[in-house]
XYZ file of N, CA and C in Angstrom:
867
model
N 0.842 -1.202 0.000
C 0.000 0.000 0.000
C 0.873 1.246 0.000
N 0.581 2.177 -0.920
C 1.354 3.397 -1.017
C 0.859 4.398 0.021
N 1.791 4.871 0.821
C 1.437 5.815 1.876
C 1.196 7.197 1.275
N 0.105 7.844 1.652
C -0.227 9.166 1.133
C 0.739 10.206 1.684
N 1.018 11.222 0.854
C 1.884 12.321 1.278
C 1.134 13.234 2.238
N 1.844 13.838 3.184
C 1.175 14.755 4.124
C 0.542 15.958 3.438
N 1.169 16.431 2.347
C 0.679 17.624 1.668
C 0.259 17.284 0.244
N -0.879 17.809 -0.143
C -1.433 17.533 -1.463
C -0.929 18.572 -2.472
N 0.230 18.321 -3.031
C 0.824 19.185 -4.051
C 0.942 18.354 -5.322
N 0.318 18.795 -6.367
C 0.288 17.974 -7.575
C 1.583 18.114 -8.375
N 1.931 17.061 -9.089
C 3.091 17.109 -9.970
C 2.876 18.107 -11.099
N 1.626 18.282 -11.484
C 1.318 19.243 -12.544
C 1.709 20.664 -12.129
N 1.497 20.990 -10.851
C 1.864 22.320 -10.366
C 3.373 22.512 -10.386
N 4.112 21.488 -10.025
C 5.574 21.578 -10.055
C 6.061 21.740 -11.492
N 5.446 21.037 -12.411
C 5.808 21.152 -13.823
C 5.509 22.562 -14.345
N 4.351 23.105 -14.015
C 3.994 24.461 -14.444
C 4.963 25.489 -13.843
N 5.345 25.280 -12.598
C 6.290 26.193 -11.956
C 7.647 26.141 -12.645
N 8.087 24.940 -13.010
C 9.354 24.819 -13.724
C 9.328 25.583 -15.040
N 8.244 25.488 -15.778
C 8.166 26.169 -17.073
C 8.276 27.689 -16.898
N 7.693 28.217 -15.822
C 7.781 29.654 -15.562
C 9.214 30.036 -15.206
N 9.869 29.237 -14.388
C 11.248 29.519 -14.005
C 12.167 29.430 -15.219
N 11.953 28.433 -16.045
C 12.772 28.283 -17.258
C 12.607 29.495 -18.163
N 11.396 29.996 -18.302
C 11.155 31.159 -19.160
C 11.854 32.403 -18.618
N 11.947 32.503 -17.299
C 12.590 33.672 -16.687
C 14.103 33.585 -16.691
N 14.647 32.373 -16.897
C 16.097 32.144 -16.858
C 16.657 32.551 -15.501
N 17.854 33.082 -15.444
C 18.470 33.447 -14.173
C 19.745 32.675 -13.913
N 20.561 33.202 -13.010
C 21.867 32.626 -12.699
C 21.728 31.454 -11.726
N 22.825 30.718 -11.577
C 22.864 29.576 -10.662
C 22.957 30.050 -9.219
N 22.438 29.237 -8.310
C 22.514 29.543 -6.887
C 23.762 28.949 -6.255
N 23.674 28.649 -4.946
C 24.850 28.182 -4.214
C 25.352 26.828 -4.701
N 24.479 26.038 -5.335
C 24.896 24.718 -5.812
C 25.560 24.774 -7.185
N 25.600 25.959 -7.795
C 26.231 26.109 -9.098
C 25.454 25.507 -10.251
N 24.250 25.046 -10.015
C 23.470 24.370 -11.052
C 22.686 25.377 -11.884
N 22.944 25.398 -13.164
C 22.212 26.262 -14.082
C 20.887 25.611 -14.464
N 20.044 26.367 -15.134
C 18.778 25.805 -15.611
C 19.046 24.697 -16.617
N 20.062 24.895 -17.462
C 20.404 23.864 -18.453
C 20.840 22.576 -17.767
N 21.632 22.702 -16.709
C 22.077 21.518 -15.973
C 20.895 20.844 -15.263
N 19.980 21.640 -14.739
C 18.784 21.078 -14.094
C 17.967 20.295 -15.113
N 17.868 20.823 -16.325
C 17.085 20.162 -17.376
C 17.730 18.882 -17.858
N 19.038 18.750 -17.691
C 19.732 17.553 -18.178
C 19.214 16.293 -17.495
N 18.706 16.440 -16.283
C 18.105 15.307 -15.565
C 16.746 15.752 -15.029
N 15.933 16.275 -15.934
C 14.729 16.993 -15.548
C 13.736 16.135 -14.776
N 13.399 14.977 -15.289
C 12.375 14.142 -14.656
C 12.761 13.797 -13.222
N 14.009 13.405 -13.035
C 14.463 13.019 -11.700
C 14.499 14.227 -10.761
N 14.988 15.364 -11.268
C 15.079 16.565 -10.433
C 13.691 17.056 -10.011
N 12.747 17.045 -10.943
C 11.396 17.492 -10.604
C 10.711 16.519 -9.654
N 10.955 15.218 -9.853
C 10.339 14.247 -8.952
C 10.875 14.419 -7.527
N 12.192 14.593 -7.390
C 12.776 14.766 -6.060
C 12.228 16.019 -5.384
N 12.080 17.080 -6.158
C 11.548 18.316 -5.589
C 10.098 18.123 -5.165
N 9.290 17.521 -6.039
C 7.889 17.266 -5.683
C 7.787 16.378 -4.450
N 8.604 15.351 -4.391
C 8.563 14.406 -3.276
C 8.867 15.105 -1.955
N 9.865 15.980 -1.976
C 10.228 16.686 -0.749
C 9.173 17.716 -0.359
N 8.643 18.421 -1.355
C 7.605 19.403 -1.051
C 6.360 18.737 -0.465
N 5.927 17.673 -1.069
C 4.684 17.029 -0.645
C 4.842 16.214 0.638
N 6.070 15.892 0.999
C 6.296 15.150 2.238
C 6.631 16.059 3.417
N 6.845 17.354 3.139
C 7.187 18.286 4.201
C 8.655 18.333 4.542
N 9.484 17.640 3.752
C 10.910 17.558 4.079
C 11.770 18.552 3.296
N 11.135 19.397 2.485
C 11.932 20.334 1.688
C 12.504 21.430 2.579
N 13.816 21.602 2.505
C 14.507 22.643 3.270
C 15.218 23.572 2.288
N 14.849 24.835 2.229
C 15.490 25.749 1.286
C 16.986 25.872 1.564
N 17.812 25.780 0.538
C 19.246 25.970 0.737
C 19.558 27.448 0.946
N 20.770 27.770 1.383
C 21.147 29.193 1.493
C 21.038 29.892 0.142
N 20.862 31.183 0.210
C 20.746 32.008 -0.987
C 22.110 32.624 -1.293
N 22.539 32.505 -2.546
C 23.835 33.077 -2.933
C 23.726 34.592 -3.058
N 24.587 35.283 -2.335
C 24.569 36.749 -2.382
C 25.666 37.260 -3.305
N 25.282 38.167 -4.183
C 26.247 38.878 -5.023
C 25.972 40.367 -4.879
N 27.014 41.165 -5.007
C 26.878 42.612 -4.902
C 26.848 43.217 -6.297
N 25.778 43.941 -6.591
C 25.559 44.526 -7.906
C 25.902 46.013 -7.845
N 26.734 46.502 -8.774
C 27.057 47.944 -8.787
C 25.811 48.792 -9.012
N 25.743 49.919 -8.302
C 24.648 50.865 -8.464
C 25.085 51.995 -9.379
N 24.115 52.583 -10.066
C 24.435 53.626 -11.038
C 25.099 54.834 -10.383
N 24.727 55.120 -9.141
C 25.278 56.288 -8.452
C 26.458 55.937 -7.558
N 27.073 54.789 -7.806
C 28.195 54.347 -6.986
C 27.763 53.392 -5.899
N 28.732 52.631 -5.354
C 28.408 51.661 -4.331
C 27.797 50.397 -4.940
N 27.280 49.543 -4.082
C 26.677 48.296 -4.535
C 25.399 48.024 -3.754
N 24.586 47.114 -4.290
C 23.425 46.635 -3.566
C 23.451 45.113 -3.588
N 23.078 44.474 -2.491
C 23.119 43.009 -2.449
C 21.966 42.407 -3.236
N 22.249 41.321 -3.928
C 21.226 40.577 -4.655
C 21.314 39.118 -4.246
N 20.179 38.535 -3.866
C 20.148 37.130 -3.482
C 19.700 36.263 -4.642
N 20.424 35.178 -4.882
C 20.105 34.277 -5.995
C 19.819 32.882 -5.433
N 18.555 32.456 -5.443
C 18.226 31.098 -4.988
C 18.654 30.067 -6.035
N 18.687 28.815 -5.637
C 18.965 27.742 -6.590
C 17.782 27.580 -7.546
N 18.012 26.874 -8.637
C 16.939 26.630 -9.601
C 15.784 25.880 -8.931
N 16.109 24.823 -8.187
C 15.058 24.043 -7.521
C 14.272 24.907 -6.541
N 14.958 25.798 -5.838
C 14.267 26.647 -4.873
C 13.368 27.655 -5.579
N 13.799 28.151 -6.723
C 12.945 29.068 -7.486
C 11.678 28.348 -7.955
N 11.806 27.089 -8.314
C 10.628 26.312 -8.716
C 9.695 26.123 -7.523
N 10.255 25.781 -6.374
C 9.435 25.599 -5.173
C 8.703 26.892 -4.815
N 9.387 28.018 -4.907
C 8.742 29.294 -4.602
C 7.636 29.607 -5.601
N 7.855 29.228 -6.847
C 6.826 29.468 -7.860
C 5.581 28.635 -7.581
N 5.757 27.423 -7.059
C 4.603 26.602 -6.676
C 3.775 27.333 -5.621
N 4.452 27.891 -4.620
C 3.743 28.614 -3.561
C 3.127 29.907 -4.107
N 3.862 30.605 -4.958
C 3.315 31.844 -5.529
C 2.034 31.572 -6.314
N 2.026 30.493 -7.084
C 0.848 30.149 -7.878
C -0.356 29.822 -6.981
N -0.081 29.295 -5.816
C -1.166 29.007 -4.877
C -1.685 30.294 -4.232
N -0.764 31.176 -3.846
C -1.147 32.349 -3.075
C -1.729 33.479 -3.913
N -1.210 33.669 -5.098
C -1.596 34.855 -5.869
C -3.106 34.965 -6.094
N -3.809 33.888 -6.468
C -5.267 34.025 -6.637
C -6.002 34.371 -5.344
N -5.419 34.039 -4.200
C -6.027 34.378 -2.921
C -5.794 35.836 -2.545
N -4.590 36.330 -2.834
C -4.210 37.657 -2.367
C -4.532 38.765 -3.353
N -4.361 38.494 -4.627
C -4.493 39.539 -5.636
C -5.839 40.269 -5.563
N -6.974 39.589 -5.443
C -8.252 40.320 -5.384
C -8.398 41.214 -4.155
N -7.581 40.970 -3.128
C -7.676 41.753 -1.897
C -6.888 43.052 -1.974
N -5.933 43.146 -2.885
C -5.048 44.292 -2.921
C -5.774 45.551 -3.387
N -5.264 46.672 -2.953
C -5.875 47.966 -3.245
C -5.709 48.320 -4.724
N -6.679 49.042 -5.252
C -6.649 49.425 -6.668
C -5.468 50.334 -6.991
N -4.949 51.058 -6.006
C -3.830 51.969 -6.249
C -2.487 51.376 -5.835
N -2.421 50.062 -5.719
C -1.159 49.343 -5.562
C -0.766 48.824 -6.942
N 0.400 49.257 -7.455
C 0.764 48.983 -8.843
C 1.964 48.053 -9.004
N 2.757 47.867 -7.978
C 4.001 47.127 -8.135
C 3.828 45.628 -8.208
N 4.482 45.001 -9.180
C 4.551 43.542 -9.291
C 3.169 42.896 -9.396
N 2.264 43.545 -10.115
C 0.927 43.001 -10.274
C 0.598 42.894 -11.758
N 0.016 41.788 -12.143
C -0.324 41.564 -13.546
C -1.302 42.629 -14.029
N -1.041 43.158 -15.209
C -1.930 44.148 -15.785
C -1.739 45.546 -15.242
N -0.745 45.756 -14.379
C -0.463 47.079 -13.818
C 1.018 47.373 -13.997
N 1.342 48.634 -14.158
C 2.728 48.995 -14.429
C 3.077 50.319 -13.770
N 4.368 50.634 -13.805
C 4.816 51.927 -13.298
C 4.207 53.064 -14.105
N 4.043 52.866 -15.392
C 3.446 53.907 -16.232
C 2.006 54.178 -15.805
N 1.256 53.124 -15.447
C -0.107 53.318 -14.948
C -0.105 54.170 -13.676
N 0.845 53.900 -12.796
C 0.925 54.653 -11.546
C 1.259 56.114 -11.818
N 2.205 56.365 -12.714
C 2.582 57.736 -13.038
C 1.431 58.472 -13.710
N 0.731 57.787 -14.593
C -0.414 58.414 -15.266
C -1.475 58.839 -14.240
N -1.729 57.982 -13.271
C -2.707 58.317 -12.236
C -2.205 59.461 -11.359
N -0.919 59.419 -10.993
C -0.347 60.487 -10.168
C -0.420 61.826 -10.893
N -0.126 61.815 -12.169
C -0.189 63.044 -12.966
C -1.591 63.651 -12.921
N -2.594 62.832 -13.120
C -3.971 63.329 -13.128
C -4.367 63.894 -11.767
N -3.968 63.211 -10.711
C -4.367 63.644 -9.374
C -3.614 64.880 -8.902
N -2.408 65.073 -9.433
C -1.646 66.248 -9.019
C -2.323 67.549 -9.448
N -3.166 67.509 -10.468
C -3.897 68.707 -10.873
C -5.024 69.018 -9.904
N -5.428 68.053 -9.104
C -6.542 68.244 -8.181
C -6.088 68.518 -6.748
N -4.838 68.214 -6.437
C -4.298 68.445 -5.093
C -2.865 68.955 -5.238
N -2.579 70.109 -4.629
C -1.306 70.793 -4.875
C -0.134 70.248 -4.071
N -0.389 69.393 -3.090
C 0.679 68.939 -2.199
C 0.767 67.417 -2.215
N 2.002 66.918 -2.085
C 2.221 65.473 -2.053
C 3.109 65.098 -0.881
N 2.907 63.913 -0.370
C 3.844 63.263 0.541
C 4.542 62.185 -0.270
N 5.849 62.257 -0.330
C 6.668 61.403 -1.194
C 7.525 60.505 -0.302
N 7.310 59.179 -0.371
C 7.965 58.242 0.542
C 8.694 57.134 -0.212
N 9.821 56.752 0.323
C 10.568 55.589 -0.162
C 11.141 54.926 1.078
N 10.658 53.747 1.425
C 11.030 53.112 2.694
C 12.435 52.529 2.605
N 13.277 52.914 3.516
C 14.679 52.500 3.523
C 14.805 50.996 3.735
N 15.515 50.323 2.787
C 15.782 48.894 2.928
C 14.537 48.064 3.140
N 13.457 48.413 2.452
C 12.162 47.796 2.741
C 12.199 46.276 2.662
N 12.682 45.724 1.560
C 12.629 44.275 1.363
C 13.493 43.523 2.376
N 14.453 44.223 2.980
C 15.331 43.581 3.963
C 14.918 43.853 5.401
N 13.856 44.632 5.607
C 13.490 45.005 6.973
C 12.085 44.562 7.380
N 11.399 43.832 6.516
C 10.052 43.371 6.844
C 10.097 42.413 8.034
N 9.261 42.674 9.007
C 9.224 41.854 10.216
C 8.566 40.503 9.923
N 9.245 39.420 10.246
C 8.749 38.082 9.929
C 7.460 37.753 10.682
N 7.403 38.114 11.938
C 6.213 37.795 12.741
C 4.976 38.480 12.170
N 5.099 39.752 11.824
C 3.951 40.486 11.289
C 3.570 39.987 9.898
N 4.571 39.623 9.104
C 4.270 39.111 7.764
C 3.512 37.794 7.840
N 3.946 36.888 8.688
C 3.260 35.608 8.832
C 1.856 35.797 9.409
N 1.707 36.762 10.297
C 0.381 37.069 10.835
C -0.550 37.520 9.715
N -0.040 38.366 8.819
C -0.850 38.820 7.685
C -1.190 37.661 6.764
N -0.213 36.790 6.531
C -0.444 35.652 5.633
C -1.505 34.707 6.192
N -1.500 34.502 7.496
C -2.470 33.591 8.117
C -3.897 34.117 8.046
N -4.056 35.403 7.798
C -5.405 35.944 7.629
C -6.020 35.494 6.314
N -5.199 35.013 5.392
C -5.693 34.662 4.061
C -5.592 33.175 3.733
N -4.805 32.435 4.495
C -4.716 30.999 4.231
C -4.335 30.254 5.504
N -4.871 29.051 5.628
C -4.448 28.151 6.701
C -3.777 26.915 6.112
N -3.377 27.012 4.837
C -2.713 25.892 4.171
C -1.381 25.607 4.852
N -1.241 24.424 5.413
C -0.084 24.127 6.253
C 1.225 24.141 5.483
N 1.216 23.594 4.263
C 2.486 23.543 3.547
C 2.925 24.919 3.054
N 1.982 25.771 2.711
C 2.334 27.130 2.308
C 2.954 27.886 3.475
N 2.311 27.833 4.629
C 2.841 28.526 5.802
C 4.189 27.958 6.226
N 4.326 26.645 6.138
C 5.575 25.990 6.517
C 6.728 26.471 5.656
N 6.526 26.461 4.333
C 7.638 26.793 3.446
C 7.923 28.279 3.415
N 6.913 29.121 3.556
C 7.178 30.556 3.632
C 8.024 30.867 4.860
N 7.687 30.245 5.979
C 8.469 30.488 7.189
C 9.898 29.996 7.023
N 10.094 28.875 6.352
C 11.447 28.381 6.119
C 12.227 29.302 5.183
N 11.551 29.834 4.162
C 12.243 30.764 3.262
C 12.646 32.039 3.980
N 11.792 32.509 4.880
C 12.128 33.713 5.624
C 13.415 33.534 6.425
N 13.656 32.323 6.894
C 14.820 32.055 7.748
C 16.045 31.568 6.980
N 15.903 31.318 5.680
C 17.030 30.790 4.905
C 18.180 31.792 4.905
N 19.396 31.365 5.241
C 20.510 32.308 5.334
C 21.052 32.701 3.962
N 21.853 33.755 3.967
C 22.587 34.189 2.779
C 23.998 33.605 2.834
N 24.491 33.115 1.704
C 25.892 32.716 1.631
C 26.669 33.821 0.940
N 27.609 34.399 1.664
C 28.397 35.496 1.127
C 29.445 34.972 0.152
N 30.063 35.889 -0.571
C 31.025 35.482 -1.590
C 32.254 34.813 -0.990
N 32.536 35.076 0.289
C 33.673 34.415 0.937
C 33.279 33.084 1.577
N 32.021 32.659 1.377
C 31.568 31.364 1.878
C 30.872 31.415 3.222
N 30.945 32.529 3.917
C 30.289 32.635 5.223
C 28.772 32.679 5.062
N 28.063 32.141 6.060
C 26.599 32.186 6.073
C 26.130 33.340 6.956
N 25.212 34.123 6.426
C 24.668 35.262 7.158
C 23.207 34.979 7.478
N 22.858 34.817 8.751
C 21.468 34.520 9.107
C 20.570 35.697 8.779
N 19.287 35.412 8.528
C 18.306 36.453 8.218
C 17.259 36.479 9.324
N 17.094 37.645 9.916
C 16.115 37.811 10.981
C 14.971 38.736 10.566
N 15.079 39.312 9.380
C 14.027 40.187 8.849
C 14.132 40.177 7.333
N 13.087 40.646 6.669
C 13.105 40.730 5.211
C 12.358 39.583 4.559
N 11.996 39.793 3.286
C 11.285 38.774 2.524
C 12.262 37.756 1.961
N 11.770 36.582 1.560
C 12.644 35.601 0.917
C 13.199 36.158 -0.382
N 14.333 35.653 -0.791
C 14.913 36.024 -2.076
C 14.346 35.080 -3.130
N 13.540 35.600 -4.045
C 12.968 34.738 -5.069
C 11.596 35.201 -5.502
N 10.914 34.339 -6.254
C 9.671 34.714 -6.913
C 8.517 35.024 -5.992
N 8.542 34.504 -4.766
C 7.418 34.757 -3.852
C 7.587 36.085 -3.109
N 8.771 36.676 -3.194
C 9.076 37.887 -2.430
C 8.180 39.076 -2.756
N 7.990 39.448 -4.034
C 7.141 40.614 -4.315
C 5.711 40.463 -3.810
N 5.166 39.265 -3.905
C 3.799 39.024 -3.447
C 3.692 39.218 -1.941
N 4.665 38.689 -1.195
C 4.642 38.838 0.260
C 4.888 40.283 0.661
N 5.752 40.981 -0.072
C 6.010 42.389 0.221
C 4.751 43.220 0.006
N 4.026 42.937 -1.064
C 2.770 43.649 -1.299
C 1.748 43.356 -0.212
N 1.715 42.106 0.242
C 0.798 41.747 1.324
C 1.128 42.527 2.587
N 2.408 42.645 2.904
C 2.823 43.356 4.109
C 2.397 44.820 4.048
N 2.690 45.493 2.932
C 2.320 46.905 2.823
C 0.817 47.093 2.623
N 0.132 46.055 2.186
C -1.330 46.129 2.104
C -1.914 46.430 3.480
N -1.344 45.809 4.509
C -1.835 46.053 5.860
C -1.149 47.246 6.516
N 0.134 47.380 6.310
C 0.873 48.463 6.962
C 0.466 49.823 6.408
N 0.249 49.907 5.094
C -0.032 51.207 4.481
C -1.425 51.301 3.854
N -1.724 50.446 2.866
C -2.940 50.618 2.067
C -4.205 50.632 2.941
N -4.379 49.591 3.725
C -5.602 49.498 4.544
C -5.612 50.543 5.651
N -4.430 50.867 6.168
C -4.335 51.912 7.184
C -4.780 53.250 6.609
N -4.383 53.543 5.375
C -4.796 54.788 4.732
C -6.316 54.813 4.523
N -6.866 53.709 4.067
C -8.312 53.640 3.840
C -9.070 53.860 5.152
N -8.524 53.320 6.224
C -9.204 53.422 7.520
C -9.037 54.800 8.164
N -7.850 55.376 8.079
C -7.564 56.614 8.816
C -7.613 57.867 7.949
N -7.412 57.714 6.636
C -7.436 58.865 5.722
C -8.221 58.484 4.470
N -9.504 58.216 4.618
C -10.280 57.667 3.502
C -10.396 58.593 2.303
N -10.151 59.887 2.470
C -10.301 60.824 1.352
C -8.955 61.245 0.756
N -7.871 60.650 1.238
C -6.547 60.962 0.695
C -6.178 59.924 -0.362
N -5.981 60.366 -1.575
C -5.618 59.466 -2.675
C -4.116 59.218 -2.666
N -3.732 58.051 -3.140
C -2.314 57.706 -3.185
C -2.055 56.745 -4.325
N -0.773 56.628 -4.679
C -0.285 55.578 -5.565
C 0.898 54.910 -4.875
N 0.922 53.597 -4.921
C 2.053 52.848 -4.338
C 2.590 51.865 -5.362
N 3.891 51.940 -5.580
C 4.577 50.956 -6.409
C 5.642 50.314 -5.525
N 5.318 49.124 -4.995
C 6.173 48.479 -3.987
C 6.310 49.450 -2.809
N 7.545 49.892 -2.501
C 7.729 50.777 -1.350
C 7.888 52.235 -1.758
N 7.630 52.560 -3.016
C 7.583 53.953 -3.469
C 6.145 54.433 -3.380
N 5.920 55.508 -2.639
C 4.561 55.946 -2.342
C 4.411 57.449 -2.557
N 3.315 57.837 -3.157
C 2.933 59.241 -3.268
C 1.514 59.390 -2.721
N 1.330 60.342 -1.803
C 0.010 60.668 -1.268
C -0.320 62.101 -1.666
N -1.550 62.331 -2.059
C -1.976 63.643 -2.545
C -2.763 64.373 -1.461
N -2.328 65.603 -1.159
C -2.974 66.408 -0.121
C -3.338 67.779 -0.684
N -4.404 68.356 -0.175
C -4.866 69.653 -0.665
C -4.150 70.821 -0.002
N -3.615 70.612 1.207
C -2.954 71.707 1.922
C -1.587 71.257 2.411
N -0.713 72.238 2.637
C 0.612 71.939 3.165
C 0.522 71.372 4.576
N -0.339 71.950 5.380
C -0.465 71.467 6.763
C -0.951 70.020 6.793
N -1.872 69.688 5.880
C -2.347 68.308 5.810
C -1.258 67.347 5.390
N -0.405 67.769 4.449
C 0.693 66.919 3.992
C 1.713 66.692 5.096
N 2.057 67.767 5.817
C 3.030 67.645 6.915
C 2.494 66.734 8.016
N 1.212 66.883 8.334
C 0.613 66.043 9.377
C 0.577 64.583 8.954
N 0.233 64.333 7.686
C 0.194 62.954 7.199
C 1.575 62.326 7.223
N 2.596 63.087 6.828
C 3.957 62.561 6.839
C 4.370 62.130 8.242
N 4.059 62.939 9.227
C 4.406 62.592 10.606
C 3.685 61.328 11.053
N 2.415 61.200 10.701
C 1.648 60.010 11.077
C 2.190 58.754 10.384
N 2.582 58.894 9.128
C 3.112 57.743 8.402
C 4.441 57.278 8.990
N 5.279 58.217 9.368
C 6.552 57.817 9.971
C 6.323 57.080 11.282
N 5.339 57.522 12.043
C 4.974 56.809 13.283
C 4.425 55.416 12.959
N 3.618 55.339 11.930
C 3.027 54.052 11.540
C 4.104 53.054 11.148
N 5.079 53.484 10.367
C 6.132 52.579 9.928
C 6.978 52.094 11.101
N 7.258 52.988 12.031
C 8.024 52.579 13.215
C 7.226 51.568 14.028
N 5.918 51.801 14.175
C 5.067 50.880 14.929
C 5.012 49.505 14.282
N 5.165 49.464 12.961
C 5.138 48.186 12.228
C 6.537 47.631 12.007
N 7.500 48.169 12.751
C 8.874 47.638 12.793
C 9.600 47.770 11.461
N 9.268 48.815 10.723
C 9.976 49.119 9.495
C 11.016 50.192 9.759
N 12.027 50.232 8.877
C 13.013 51.294 8.973
C 12.354 52.625 8.639
N 13.000 53.695 9.042
C 12.498 55.026 8.688
C 12.554 55.209 7.174
N 11.699 56.057 6.622
C 11.752 56.284 5.184
C 13.114 56.802 4.749
N 13.630 56.254 3.662
C 14.903 56.718 3.121
C 14.734 58.110 2.532
N 13.606 58.332 1.898
C 13.295 59.631 1.338
C 11.866 59.940 1.731
N 11.671 60.970 2.507
C 10.309 61.338 2.901
C 10.224 62.848 2.961
N 9.227 63.386 2.298
C 9.040 64.829 2.357
C 7.622 65.166 1.972
N 7.200 66.345 2.412
C 5.915 66.897 2.021
C 6.189 68.183 1.274
N 5.616 68.315 0.094
C 5.877 69.521 -0.680
C 4.915 69.678 -1.817
N 5.017 70.820 -2.487
C 4.214 71.033 -3.676
C 4.701 70.127 -4.790
N 3.784 69.582 -5.557
C 4.189 68.571 -6.543
C 5.053 69.163 -7.629
N 4.889 70.449 -7.969
C 5.733 71.048 -8.995
C 7.171 71.128 -8.515
N 7.341 71.523 -7.243
C 8.680 71.630 -6.687
C 9.294 70.272 -6.409
N 8.468 69.298 -6.118
C 8.999 67.990 -5.733
C 9.649 67.269 -6.894
N 9.250 67.607 -8.112
C 9.863 66.968 -9.275
C 9.341 65.589 -9.573
N 8.220 65.178 -8.999
C 7.765 63.814 -9.222
C 7.311 63.590 -10.655
N 7.040 64.691 -11.381
C 6.613 64.539 -12.764
C 7.685 64.998 -13.740
N 8.876 65.223 -13.249
C 9.943 65.695 -14.126
C 10.887 64.590 -14.522
N 11.651 64.807 -15.617
C 12.527 63.743 -16.087
C 13.786 63.613 -15.245
N 14.001 64.550 -14.283
C 15.178 64.414 -13.431
C 14.921 63.462 -12.276
N 13.697 63.035 -12.095
C 13.376 62.014 -11.099
C 12.875 60.780 -11.822
N 13.584 59.696 -11.695
C 13.179 58.468 -12.377
C 12.184 57.725 -11.494
N 10.956 58.222 -11.477
C 9.948 57.616 -10.639
C 9.705 56.187 -11.068
N 9.938 55.261 -10.142
C 9.663 53.846 -10.365
C 10.380 53.319 -11.602
N 11.536 53.890 -11.894
C 12.354 53.366 -12.976
C 11.896 53.782 -14.354
N 10.957 54.723 -14.496
C 10.459 55.143 -15.801
C 10.846 56.600 -16.018
N 11.615 56.886 -17.067
C 12.001 58.257 -17.386
C 10.977 58.862 -18.336
N 10.443 60.007 -17.975
C 9.458 60.677 -18.814
C 9.916 62.107 -19.091
N 9.619 62.624 -20.280
C 9.943 63.999 -20.599
C 8.990 64.934 -19.861
N 9.515 66.024 -19.328
C 8.668 66.992 -18.621
C 7.573 67.493 -19.559
N 7.918 67.784 -20.813
C 6.945 68.376 -21.731
C 5.756 67.459 -21.975
N 5.955 66.161 -21.831
C 4.870 65.227 -22.168
C 3.661 65.416 -21.269
N 3.863 66.013 -20.102
C 2.735 66.201 -19.180
C 1.930 67.451 -19.491
N 2.418 68.272 -20.374
C 1.742 69.523 -20.646
C 1.346 69.661 -22.110
N 1.571 68.604 -22.897
C 1.215 68.638 -24.301
C -0.281 68.383 -24.482
């Protein structure tokens, strides 16, 4: 008699996740295995991954850290999971996204199908004509400072699926392997991989989006991941909102905003080409043509 697996994860889901990972490509993780090498023994590799996921024995390996040069100097750390781990995360993402996506706010634009940075800028442009003041926020080290306890609490509000909760918690704790081989434990931040943007959006859905709806129901905003613009009619209202938001972020165990200010939108430059809002460069003249 074949013993049933503790978790009901279909092989079809693992196969679909692999196809998505293959389409995205990406570098090798700590095991040095490329996608091409994984495919060389595809059936066996996928079966082993499915077997471990469905039995509860899958343990995420450390994430390979590389430092990527920044355009303005310095570097930023980038975590690269193994191919198998990216597939496992895609399985969880495919399960969670249909549950979470309908709950997200209409003015949340980052990492969501059918929404883009251009959509967010277009909306911000239109609203800036109706409100002369903006609060402009960029949360410092957001993806690396998300509190694990609060994130899991938010996730449990939407699912009680044991294997999803189990593996998300394991990914949160998976260490980074530095270039010198040392392991760096992680006590905060989202997992490195495909499930990260979804969990980050879930966290800010409660920390920011729903808080704004509850406490400032008439203040419009656009959020692209941790880049946020709030529209205010008066300077005093913008200054007061900024102070409240900074308190809110501290209460939710986030770092202080890296860039936070309240000002007139013309002076702030949010619609000018000298500010690359959300990675999209636009000509100043295009807003007045």
